[in-house]
């Protein structure tokens, strides 16, 4: 795996990732070794370490809150959700910082000019760049909308209080974004509610920033791989043997054309090998995060749905601000799992299509050397079983999304029946 850092100076506009968005969020500067330094260290990495510290503090607060509200199953589930979200963000940011050099090198290979074969259809890559930028903006707005729902809800919920019992005395704290329990009396807290509100809002923004940055990177690289493989498959299927061997009247000319044929065909194979190697490097980095994310977000969806059901059976309307923000979170995490599974499935299908593309060009008219090279290329593709795997038999694809949703629905159906009986 490459560990040295490469530089990009003039080719940023040709990268398939959304460099403009990455610069706005600071992700580009975090990965780029040219970024201004503090005490010899990347400035954005230092700021990221501050973010990590803040999120570690919030984890401690969530654990303490879970202890204070241990008798309230609804509160325990809510703090468990927030704790899980925080752990995920810490993992994402940590991996991005530690593997920044490798990620930076992989990003350089997302340029539409990176593939060496001169007859590639570059319009496919340009379409992929537009798709990558669109998905990046979509995922950014998805998380930002969730932040807006969660940030605005406490401003509309003024008649709900969290009750904490300390030394047989009940303290009633006004409902807030994440409901941190601060070492202050309920009277002081409620009178200075907006101060505590801004503290929690800042923590929410930090969480969103770390989560969003990693997802932009993950989705952009996935879309890049899909369209690079699509371009290579298109070049294989459109490879025209007649262009090389037609109208050759002398042995020397024919030999020259056949050498050019082999050279160009090898260029396409070389491009494919470089894309596969880049995928392998990225998958090594992203695999533990993606698998943890899918598992944790499935649990989060279940817990959120349970809280919504319990609120409903306790007489809280589904259209209330409290439930609307929970519903927004369920929809956001469900859509997030869908996008991840959908894009990985697309990459898998595109990779599998290359053998068909190899076979579909007019290889029957070529010479023996080209046929042997074609056979080796097909064998190489069959042997290369690169997938983001959960187990040997389970991979991240659209089927996994349907399995997750089916399991979630089964669990919620049982819990719904139990709540209905108690009500």
Tab-separated table of C-alpha atoms in Angstrom:
chain	number	residue	atom	x	y	z
A	1	UNK	CA	0.000	0.000	0.000
A	2	UNK	CA	1.266	3.429	-0.918
A	3	UNK	CA	2.184	5.655	1.971
A	4	UNK	CA	3.958	8.589	0.334
A	5	UNK	CA	2.030	11.771	-0.269
A	6	UNK	CA	1.467	13.023	-3.799
A	7	UNK	CA	0.637	16.588	-4.731
A	8	UNK	CA	-2.106	18.008	-6.911
A	9	UNK	CA	-1.656	21.498	-8.255
A	10	UNK	CA	-3.286	21.967	-11.646
A	11	UNK	CA	-5.582	18.960	-11.978
A	12	UNK	CA	-8.036	19.549	-9.136
A	13	UNK	CA	-10.908	20.434	-11.494
A	14	UNK	CA	-10.548	17.061	-13.248
A	15	UNK	CA	-10.900	15.020	-10.059
A	16	UNK	CA	-14.178	13.100	-9.891
A	17	UNK	CA	-14.635	13.917	-6.221
A	18	UNK	CA	-16.233	17.215	-5.203
A	19	UNK	CA	-13.072	19.146	-4.312
A	20	UNK	CA	-14.968	22.413	-3.833
A	21	UNK	CA	-17.258	20.870	-1.213
A	22	UNK	CA	-14.320	19.098	0.442
A	23	UNK	CA	-12.484	22.416	0.747
A	24	UNK	CA	-15.542	24.082	2.291
A	25	UNK	CA	-15.848	21.345	4.931
A	26	UNK	CA	-12.068	21.171	5.516
A	27	UNK	CA	-11.711	17.548	4.417
A	28	UNK	CA	-9.421	18.453	1.504
A	29	UNK	CA	-7.084	20.426	3.759
A	30	UNK	CA	-7.099	17.595	6.306
A	31	UNK	CA	-5.775	15.162	3.684
A	32	UNK	CA	-3.452	17.586	1.866
A	33	UNK	CA	0.087	17.789	3.275
A	34	UNK	CA	0.444	21.339	1.863
A	35	UNK	CA	-2.009	22.679	4.453
A	36	UNK	CA	-0.682	25.286	6.916
A	37	UNK	CA	0.987	23.737	9.936
A	38	UNK	CA	0.956	24.370	13.676
A	39	UNK	CA	4.116	23.192	15.466
A	40	UNK	CA	4.975	21.141	12.378
A	41	UNK	CA	1.575	19.425	12.263
A	42	UNK	CA	-1.273	19.810	9.769
A	43	UNK	CA	-3.546	22.564	11.107
A	44	UNK	CA	-6.721	20.700	10.180
A	45	UNK	CA	-5.454	17.543	11.892
A	46	UNK	CA	-4.911	19.563	15.065
A	47	UNK	CA	-8.463	20.901	14.816
A	48	UNK	CA	-9.721	17.363	14.218
A	49	UNK	CA	-8.008	16.231	17.413
A	50	UNK	CA	-9.935	18.968	19.248
A	51	UNK	CA	-13.150	17.605	17.711
A	52	UNK	CA	-12.212	14.111	18.827
A	53	UNK	CA	-11.641	15.361	22.368
A	54	UNK	CA	-15.030	17.075	22.471
A	55	UNK	CA	-16.770	13.934	21.233
A	56	UNK	CA	-14.988	11.821	23.847
A	57	UNK	CA	-16.305	14.226	26.495
A	58	UNK	CA	-19.849	13.878	25.133
A	59	UNK	CA	-19.504	10.089	25.328
A	60	UNK	CA	-18.704	10.405	29.036
A	61	UNK	CA	-21.737	12.692	29.455
A	62	UNK	CA	-23.994	10.179	27.694
A	63	UNK	CA	-22.768	7.372	29.944
A	64	UNK	CA	-23.387	9.529	33.022
A	65	UNK	CA	-26.852	10.473	31.748
A	66	UNK	CA	-27.689	6.826	31.169
A	67	UNK	CA	-26.864	6.204	34.832
A	68	UNK	CA	-28.985	9.148	36.057
A	69	UNK	CA	-31.984	8.050	33.946
A	70	UNK	CA	-31.533	4.309	34.428
A	71	UNK	CA	-35.161	3.978	35.570
A	72	UNK	CA	-36.491	5.592	32.382
A	73	UNK	CA	-36.261	3.088	29.504
A	74	UNK	CA	-37.148	5.799	26.984
A	75	UNK	CA	-34.243	8.009	28.113
A	76	UNK	CA	-31.844	5.041	28.231
A	77	UNK	CA	-32.644	4.193	24.619
A	78	UNK	CA	-32.203	7.813	23.545
A	79	UNK	CA	-28.802	8.146	25.223
A	80	UNK	CA	-27.788	4.780	23.759
A	81	UNK	CA	-28.583	6.139	20.300
A	82	UNK	CA	-26.563	9.299	20.880
A	83	UNK	CA	-23.689	7.271	22.359
A	84	UNK	CA	-23.664	4.988	19.284
A	85	UNK	CA	-23.714	7.962	16.906
A	86	UNK	CA	-20.793	9.530	18.749
A	87	UNK	CA	-18.742	6.323	18.626
A	88	UNK	CA	-19.344	6.098	14.871
A	89	UNK	CA	-18.215	9.685	14.313
A	90	UNK	CA	-15.077	9.153	16.381
A	91	UNK	CA	-14.256	6.029	14.366
A	92	UNK	CA	-14.793	7.869	11.064
A	93	UNK	CA	-12.650	10.830	12.032
A	94	UNK	CA	-9.919	8.656	13.547
A	95	UNK	CA	-9.628	6.522	10.393
A	96	UNK	CA	-9.564	9.641	8.191
A	97	UNK	CA	-6.730	11.166	10.234
A	98	UNK	CA	-4.625	8.003	10.559
A	99	UNK	CA	-5.025	6.951	6.903
A	100	UNK	CA	-4.929	10.463	5.427
A	101	UNK	CA	-1.817	9.849	3.289
A	102	UNK	CA	-3.221	6.682	1.705
A	103	UNK	CA	-6.606	8.325	1.123
A	104	UNK	CA	-4.868	11.337	-0.445
A	105	UNK	CA	-2.959	9.067	-2.856
A	106	UNK	CA	-6.154	7.228	-3.807
A	107	UNK	CA	-7.946	10.521	-4.457
A	108	UNK	CA	-5.319	11.458	-7.064
A	109	UNK	CA	-6.366	8.440	-9.112
A	110	UNK	CA	-9.925	9.760	-9.441
A	111	UNK	CA	-8.953	12.218	-12.194
A	112	UNK	CA	-10.753	11.801	-15.516
A	113	UNK	CA	-7.283	11.983	-17.135
A	114	UNK	CA	-5.754	9.280	-14.925
A	115	UNK	CA	-6.552	6.310	-17.207
A	116	UNK	CA	-3.744	5.765	-19.727
A	117	UNK	CA	-5.573	4.247	-22.734
A	118	UNK	CA	-5.954	7.113	-25.212
A	119	UNK	CA	-9.237	5.934	-26.774
A	120	UNK	CA	-11.276	5.758	-23.538
A	121	UNK	CA	-14.668	7.445	-23.749
A	122	UNK	CA	-13.963	10.325	-21.348
A	123	UNK	CA	-17.599	11.477	-21.445
A	124	UNK	CA	-18.480	8.493	-19.211
A	125	UNK	CA	-15.989	9.757	-16.620
A	126	UNK	CA	-17.328	13.307	-16.910
A	127	UNK	CA	-20.851	11.993	-16.275
A	128	UNK	CA	-19.464	10.144	-13.262
A	129	UNK	CA	-17.899	13.345	-11.973
A	130	UNK	CA	-21.281	15.114	-12.149
A	131	UNK	CA	-22.930	12.174	-10.385
A	132	UNK	CA	-20.240	12.176	-7.692
A	133	UNK	CA	-20.686	15.873	-7.019
A	134	UNK	CA	-24.494	15.515	-6.928
A	135	UNK	CA	-24.341	12.664	-4.413
A	136	UNK	CA	-21.873	14.621	-2.274
A	137	UNK	CA	-24.254	17.573	-2.089
A	138	UNK	CA	-27.185	15.226	-1.434
A	139	UNK	CA	-25.456	13.511	1.487
A	140	UNK	CA	-24.427	16.891	2.911
A	141	UNK	CA	-27.995	18.222	2.822
A	142	UNK	CA	-29.289	14.928	4.242
A	143	UNK	CA	-27.241	15.335	7.427
A	144	UNK	CA	-27.840	19.095	7.581
A	145	UNK	CA	-31.622	18.575	7.428
A	146	UNK	CA	-31.356	16.142	10.326
A	147	UNK	CA	-29.384	18.749	12.278
A	148	UNK	CA	-32.086	21.339	11.603
A	149	UNK	CA	-34.856	19.006	12.836
A	150	UNK	CA	-32.980	18.172	16.030
A	151	UNK	CA	-31.863	21.749	16.667
A	152	UNK	CA	-35.302	23.319	16.211
A	153	UNK	CA	-37.329	20.738	18.165
A	154	UNK	CA	-36.384	22.037	21.688
A	155	UNK	CA	-37.472	25.549	20.714
A	156	UNK	CA	-40.996	24.261	20.066
A	157	UNK	CA	-41.176	21.808	22.989
A	158	UNK	CA	-41.576	23.955	26.102
A	159	UNK	CA	-43.915	21.826	28.200
A	160	UNK	CA	-41.796	18.696	28.506
A	161	UNK	CA	-39.220	18.257	31.279
A	162	UNK	CA	-36.614	15.642	32.144
A	163	UNK	CA	-36.884	14.559	35.766
A	164	UNK	CA	-33.748	13.592	37.702
A	165	UNK	CA	-33.903	12.294	41.252
A	166	UNK	CA	-30.854	13.147	43.396
A	167	UNK	CA	-30.910	12.459	47.148
A	168	UNK	CA	-34.690	12.049	47.072
A	169	UNK	CA	-35.117	15.443	45.458
A	170	UNK	CA	-36.657	15.806	41.979
A	171	UNK	CA	-35.047	18.175	39.467
A	172	UNK	CA	-37.001	19.110	36.320
A	173	UNK	CA	-34.855	20.172	33.361
A	174	UNK	CA	-36.294	21.638	30.186
A	175	UNK	CA	-36.094	19.440	27.062
A	176	UNK	CA	-32.961	20.212	24.981
A	177	UNK	CA	-31.212	18.966	21.830
A	178	UNK	CA	-29.347	16.058	23.430
A	179	UNK	CA	-30.518	16.533	27.022
A	180	UNK	CA	-27.129	16.744	28.715
A	181	UNK	CA	-27.434	16.749	32.510
A	182	UNK	CA	-25.196	19.551	33.748
A	183	UNK	CA	-24.050	20.067	37.371
A	184	UNK	CA	-26.579	22.848	37.920
A	185	UNK	CA	-29.954	23.177	39.602
A	186	UNK	CA	-33.015	22.921	37.400
A	187	UNK	CA	-33.937	26.529	38.182
A	188	UNK	CA	-30.556	27.843	37.018
A	189	UNK	CA	-30.608	25.562	33.955
A	190	UNK	CA	-34.114	26.595	32.879
A	191	UNK	CA	-33.405	30.293	33.400
A	192	UNK	CA	-30.234	30.051	31.289
A	193	UNK	CA	-31.631	27.531	28.831
A	194	UNK	CA	-30.238	29.209	25.672
A	195	UNK	CA	-26.648	29.019	26.960
A	196	UNK	CA	-26.943	25.267	27.413
A	197	UNK	CA	-28.799	25.061	24.105
A	198	UNK	CA	-25.849	26.633	22.239
A	199	UNK	CA	-23.401	24.251	23.948
A	200	UNK	CA	-25.377	21.238	22.784
A	201	UNK	CA	-25.872	22.767	19.343
A	202	UNK	CA	-22.076	23.143	18.973
A	203	UNK	CA	-21.620	19.458	19.887
A	204	UNK	CA	-24.266	18.529	17.312
A	205	UNK	CA	-22.475	20.524	14.592
A	206	UNK	CA	-19.154	18.812	15.386
A	207	UNK	CA	-20.820	15.396	15.175
A	208	UNK	CA	-22.410	16.298	11.833
A	209	UNK	CA	-19.116	17.636	10.445
A	210	UNK	CA	-17.206	14.431	11.211
A	211	UNK	CA	-19.995	12.178	9.929
A	212	UNK	CA	-20.635	14.165	6.761
A	213	UNK	CA	-16.957	14.412	5.748
A	214	UNK	CA	-16.406	10.670	5.847
A	215	UNK	CA	-19.624	9.941	3.944
A	216	UNK	CA	-18.748	12.429	1.202
A	217	UNK	CA	-15.398	10.672	0.812
A	218	UNK	CA	-16.931	7.183	0.848
A	219	UNK	CA	-19.668	7.904	-1.685
A	220	UNK	CA	-17.389	9.907	-3.998
A	221	UNK	CA	-14.811	7.116	-4.216
A	222	UNK	CA	-17.526	4.504	-4.787
A	223	UNK	CA	-19.054	6.457	-7.656
A	224	UNK	CA	-15.565	7.019	-9.085
A	225	UNK	CA	-14.843	3.278	-9.081
A	226	UNK	CA	-18.170	2.557	-10.745
A	227	UNK	CA	-17.587	4.953	-13.637
A	228	UNK	CA	-13.918	4.064	-14.061
A	229	UNK	CA	-14.892	0.390	-14.374
A	230	UNK	CA	-17.739	1.355	-16.707
A	231	UNK	CA	-15.280	3.266	-18.913
A	232	UNK	CA	-12.886	0.293	-19.008
A	233	UNK	CA	-15.717	-2.135	-19.832
A	234	UNK	CA	-16.853	0.181	-22.632
A	235	UNK	CA	-13.286	0.282	-24.055
A	236	UNK	CA	-13.023	-3.517	-23.947
A	237	UNK	CA	-16.358	-4.014	-25.718
A	238	UNK	CA	-15.589	-1.313	-28.328
A	239	UNK	CA	-12.039	-2.545	-29.006
A	240	UNK	CA	-11.908	-2.724	-32.815
A	241	UNK	CA	-9.537	-5.364	-34.172
A	242	UNK	CA	-10.251	-4.339	-37.764
A	243	UNK	CA	-8.820	-0.905	-37.020
A	244	UNK	CA	-5.423	-2.556	-36.512
A	245	UNK	CA	-5.277	-5.296	-39.168
A	246	UNK	CA	-7.342	-3.945	-42.085
A	247	UNK	CA	-5.596	-3.038	-45.381
A	248	UNK	CA	-2.148	-4.306	-44.354
A	249	UNK	CA	-0.280	-5.341	-47.526
A	250	UNK	CA	3.182	-6.109	-46.208
A	251	UNK	CA	4.411	-8.304	-43.380
A	252	UNK	CA	6.284	-5.431	-41.720
A	253	UNK	CA	3.236	-3.170	-41.651
A	254	UNK	CA	1.073	-5.998	-40.326
A	255	UNK	CA	3.617	-6.767	-37.617
A	256	UNK	CA	3.687	-3.091	-36.599
A	257	UNK	CA	-0.113	-2.932	-36.402
A	258	UNK	CA	-0.309	-6.117	-34.364
A	259	UNK	CA	2.251	-4.702	-31.907
A	260	UNK	CA	0.160	-1.560	-31.601
A	261	UNK	CA	-2.925	-3.747	-31.032
A	262	UNK	CA	-1.218	-5.596	-28.169
A	263	UNK	CA	0.104	-2.351	-26.687
A	264	UNK	CA	-3.353	-0.697	-26.640
A	265	UNK	CA	-5.047	-3.802	-25.257
A	266	UNK	CA	-2.436	-4.022	-22.514
A	267	UNK	CA	-3.077	-0.338	-21.722
A	268	UNK	CA	-6.736	-1.097	-20.983
A	269	UNK	CA	-5.756	-4.075	-18.804
A	270	UNK	CA	-3.235	-1.890	-16.996
A	271	UNK	CA	-5.932	0.731	-16.335
A	272	UNK	CA	-8.188	-1.958	-14.924
A	273	UNK	CA	-5.437	-3.287	-12.645
A	274	UNK	CA	-4.733	0.209	-11.305
A	275	UNK	CA	-8.431	0.818	-10.562
A	276	UNK	CA	-8.721	-2.567	-8.807
A	277	UNK	CA	-5.593	-1.825	-6.755
A	278	UNK	CA	-7.008	1.563	-5.796
A	279	UNK	CA	-10.267	-0.109	-4.784
A	280	UNK	CA	-8.366	-2.619	-2.677
A	281	UNK	CA	-6.502	0.142	-0.833
A	282	UNK	CA	-9.699	2.096	-0.170
A	283	UNK	CA	-11.625	-1.019	0.888
A	284	UNK	CA	-8.924	-1.872	3.434
A	285	UNK	CA	-9.456	1.543	4.999
A	286	UNK	CA	-13.236	1.747	4.766
A	287	UNK	CA	-14.249	-1.863	5.474
A	288	UNK	CA	-14.186	-1.772	9.312
A	289	UNK	CA	-15.941	1.600	9.343
A	290	UNK	CA	-18.644	0.665	6.821
A	291	UNK	CA	-19.437	-2.676	8.472
A	292	UNK	CA	-19.579	-1.060	11.930
A	293	UNK	CA	-21.728	1.710	10.506
A	294	UNK	CA	-24.254	-0.672	8.933
A	295	UNK	CA	-24.565	-2.642	12.179
A	296	UNK	CA	-24.835	0.435	14.417
A	297	UNK	CA	-27.253	2.308	12.160
A	298	UNK	CA	-29.520	-0.739	12.024
A	299	UNK	CA	-29.613	-0.724	15.839
A	300	UNK	CA	-30.222	3.046	15.842
A	301	UNK	CA	-33.214	2.673	13.499
A	302	UNK	CA	-34.720	0.004	15.758
A	303	UNK	CA	-34.208	2.057	18.936
A	304	UNK	CA	-35.585	5.240	17.344
A	305	UNK	CA	-38.652	3.382	16.122
A	306	UNK	CA	-39.187	1.921	19.604
A	307	UNK	CA	-39.070	5.408	21.161
A	308	UNK	CA	-41.578	6.699	18.585
A	309	UNK	CA	-43.955	3.796	19.366
A	310	UNK	CA	-43.623	4.296	23.111
A	311	UNK	CA	-44.267	8.035	22.731
A	312	UNK	CA	-47.316	7.328	20.601
A	313	UNK	CA	-48.806	4.834	23.075
A	314	UNK	CA	-48.071	7.337	25.859
A	315	UNK	CA	-50.291	9.888	24.145
A	316	UNK	CA	-47.671	11.958	22.301
A	317	UNK	CA	-48.815	12.728	18.744
A	318	UNK	CA	-46.711	11.517	15.827
A	319	UNK	CA	-46.840	15.089	14.495
A	320	UNK	CA	-45.371	16.558	17.682
A	321	UNK	CA	-41.931	18.163	17.496
A	322	UNK	CA	-40.482	15.404	19.689
A	323	UNK	CA	-41.623	12.618	17.374
A	324	UNK	CA	-40.996	14.486	14.131
A	325	UNK	CA	-37.304	14.798	14.868
A	326	UNK	CA	-37.140	11.077	15.671
A	327	UNK	CA	-38.986	10.241	12.439
A	328	UNK	CA	-36.551	12.473	10.534
A	329	UNK	CA	-33.659	10.527	12.080
A	330	UNK	CA	-35.219	7.160	11.130
A	331	UNK	CA	-35.688	8.292	7.521
A	332	UNK	CA	-32.165	9.727	7.350
A	333	UNK	CA	-30.415	6.616	8.664
A	334	UNK	CA	-32.581	4.330	6.501
A	335	UNK	CA	-31.759	6.358	3.399
A	336	UNK	CA	-28.081	6.377	4.376
A	337	UNK	CA	-27.957	2.576	4.604
A	338	UNK	CA	-29.796	2.367	1.278
A	339	UNK	CA	-27.308	4.666	-0.501
A	340	UNK	CA	-24.289	2.755	0.834
A	341	UNK	CA	-25.669	-0.668	-0.139
A	342	UNK	CA	-26.901	0.623	-3.500
A	343	UNK	CA	-23.547	2.146	-4.501
A	344	UNK	CA	-21.492	-0.863	-3.408
A	345	UNK	CA	-23.903	-3.084	-5.342
A	346	UNK	CA	-23.390	-0.904	-8.432
A	347	UNK	CA	-19.612	-1.210	-8.144
A	348	UNK	CA	-19.893	-5.008	-7.789
A	349	UNK	CA	-22.125	-5.282	-10.856
A	350	UNK	CA	-19.882	-3.027	-12.906
A	351	UNK	CA	-16.839	-5.085	-11.995
A	352	UNK	CA	-18.636	-8.300	-12.950
A	353	UNK	CA	-19.575	-6.834	-16.351
A	354	UNK	CA	-15.952	-6.552	-17.515
A	355	UNK	CA	-15.659	-10.221	-18.516
A	356	UNK	CA	-18.730	-9.882	-20.713
A	357	UNK	CA	-17.220	-6.739	-22.262
A	358	UNK	CA	-13.967	-8.639	-22.944
A	359	UNK	CA	-15.815	-11.439	-24.669
A	360	UNK	CA	-18.121	-9.172	-26.693
A	361	UNK	CA	-15.469	-7.418	-28.817
A	362	UNK	CA	-14.415	-8.930	-32.156
A	363	UNK	CA	-11.554	-11.040	-30.790
A	364	UNK	CA	-12.128	-13.859	-33.307
A	365	UNK	CA	-10.291	-11.833	-35.973
A	366	UNK	CA	-7.229	-11.161	-33.849
A	367	UNK	CA	-3.938	-13.018	-33.715
A	368	UNK	CA	-2.931	-15.761	-31.279
A	369	UNK	CA	-0.985	-13.403	-28.998
A	370	UNK	CA	-4.041	-11.198	-28.474
A	371	UNK	CA	-6.287	-14.229	-27.840
A	372	UNK	CA	-3.877	-15.532	-25.187
A	373	UNK	CA	-3.771	-12.071	-23.578
A	374	UNK	CA	-7.574	-11.952	-23.645
A	375	UNK	CA	-7.807	-15.367	-21.986
A	376	UNK	CA	-5.393	-14.315	-19.231
A	377	UNK	CA	-7.390	-11.106	-18.661
A	378	UNK	CA	-10.615	-13.082	-18.252
A	379	UNK	CA	-8.954	-15.528	-15.868
A	380	UNK	CA	-7.571	-12.602	-13.862
A	381	UNK	CA	-11.069	-11.106	-13.570
A	382	UNK	CA	-12.537	-14.410	-12.433
A	383	UNK	CA	-9.821	-14.808	-9.806
A	384	UNK	CA	-10.207	-11.228	-8.515
A	385	UNK	CA	-13.170	-11.448	-6.133
A	386	UNK	CA	-12.850	-7.993	-4.623
A	387	UNK	CA	-15.947	-7.240	-2.537
A	388	UNK	CA	-16.691	-5.406	0.691
A	389	UNK	CA	-17.531	-8.483	2.737
A	390	UNK	CA	-19.241	-8.983	6.082
A	391	UNK	CA	-18.512	-12.711	6.026
A	392	UNK	CA	-17.271	-15.051	3.296
A	393	UNK	CA	-20.840	-15.510	2.074
A	394	UNK	CA	-22.275	-12.034	2.772
A	395	UNK	CA	-21.243	-8.908	0.919
A	396	UNK	CA	-22.393	-5.302	1.095
A	397	UNK	CA	-24.977	-4.977	-1.681
A	398	UNK	CA	-28.637	-4.153	-2.190
A	399	UNK	CA	-29.698	-7.560	-0.858
A	400	UNK	CA	-28.087	-6.640	2.460
A	401	UNK	CA	-30.267	-3.526	2.622
A	402	UNK	CA	-33.436	-5.563	2.094
A	403	UNK	CA	-32.284	-8.085	4.727
A	404	UNK	CA	-31.650	-5.273	7.232
A	405	UNK	CA	-35.078	-3.741	6.581
A	406	UNK	CA	-36.805	-7.133	6.828
A	407	UNK	CA	-35.115	-7.898	10.162
A	408	UNK	CA	-35.909	-4.406	11.468
A	409	UNK	CA	-39.566	-4.743	10.479
A	410	UNK	CA	-39.849	-8.145	12.205
A	411	UNK	CA	-38.419	-6.781	15.464
A	412	UNK	CA	-40.618	-3.674	15.380
A	413	UNK	CA	-43.731	-5.750	14.657
A	414	UNK	CA	-43.151	-7.810	17.815
A	415	UNK	CA	-42.447	-4.710	19.914
A	416	UNK	CA	-45.499	-2.942	18.478
A	417	UNK	CA	-47.770	-5.819	19.498
A	418	UNK	CA	-46.277	-5.800	22.999
A	419	UNK	CA	-46.845	-2.039	23.368
A	420	UNK	CA	-50.407	-2.354	22.088
A	421	UNK	CA	-51.205	-5.057	24.681
A	422	UNK	CA	-49.799	-2.950	27.529
A	423	UNK	CA	-51.762	0.089	26.341
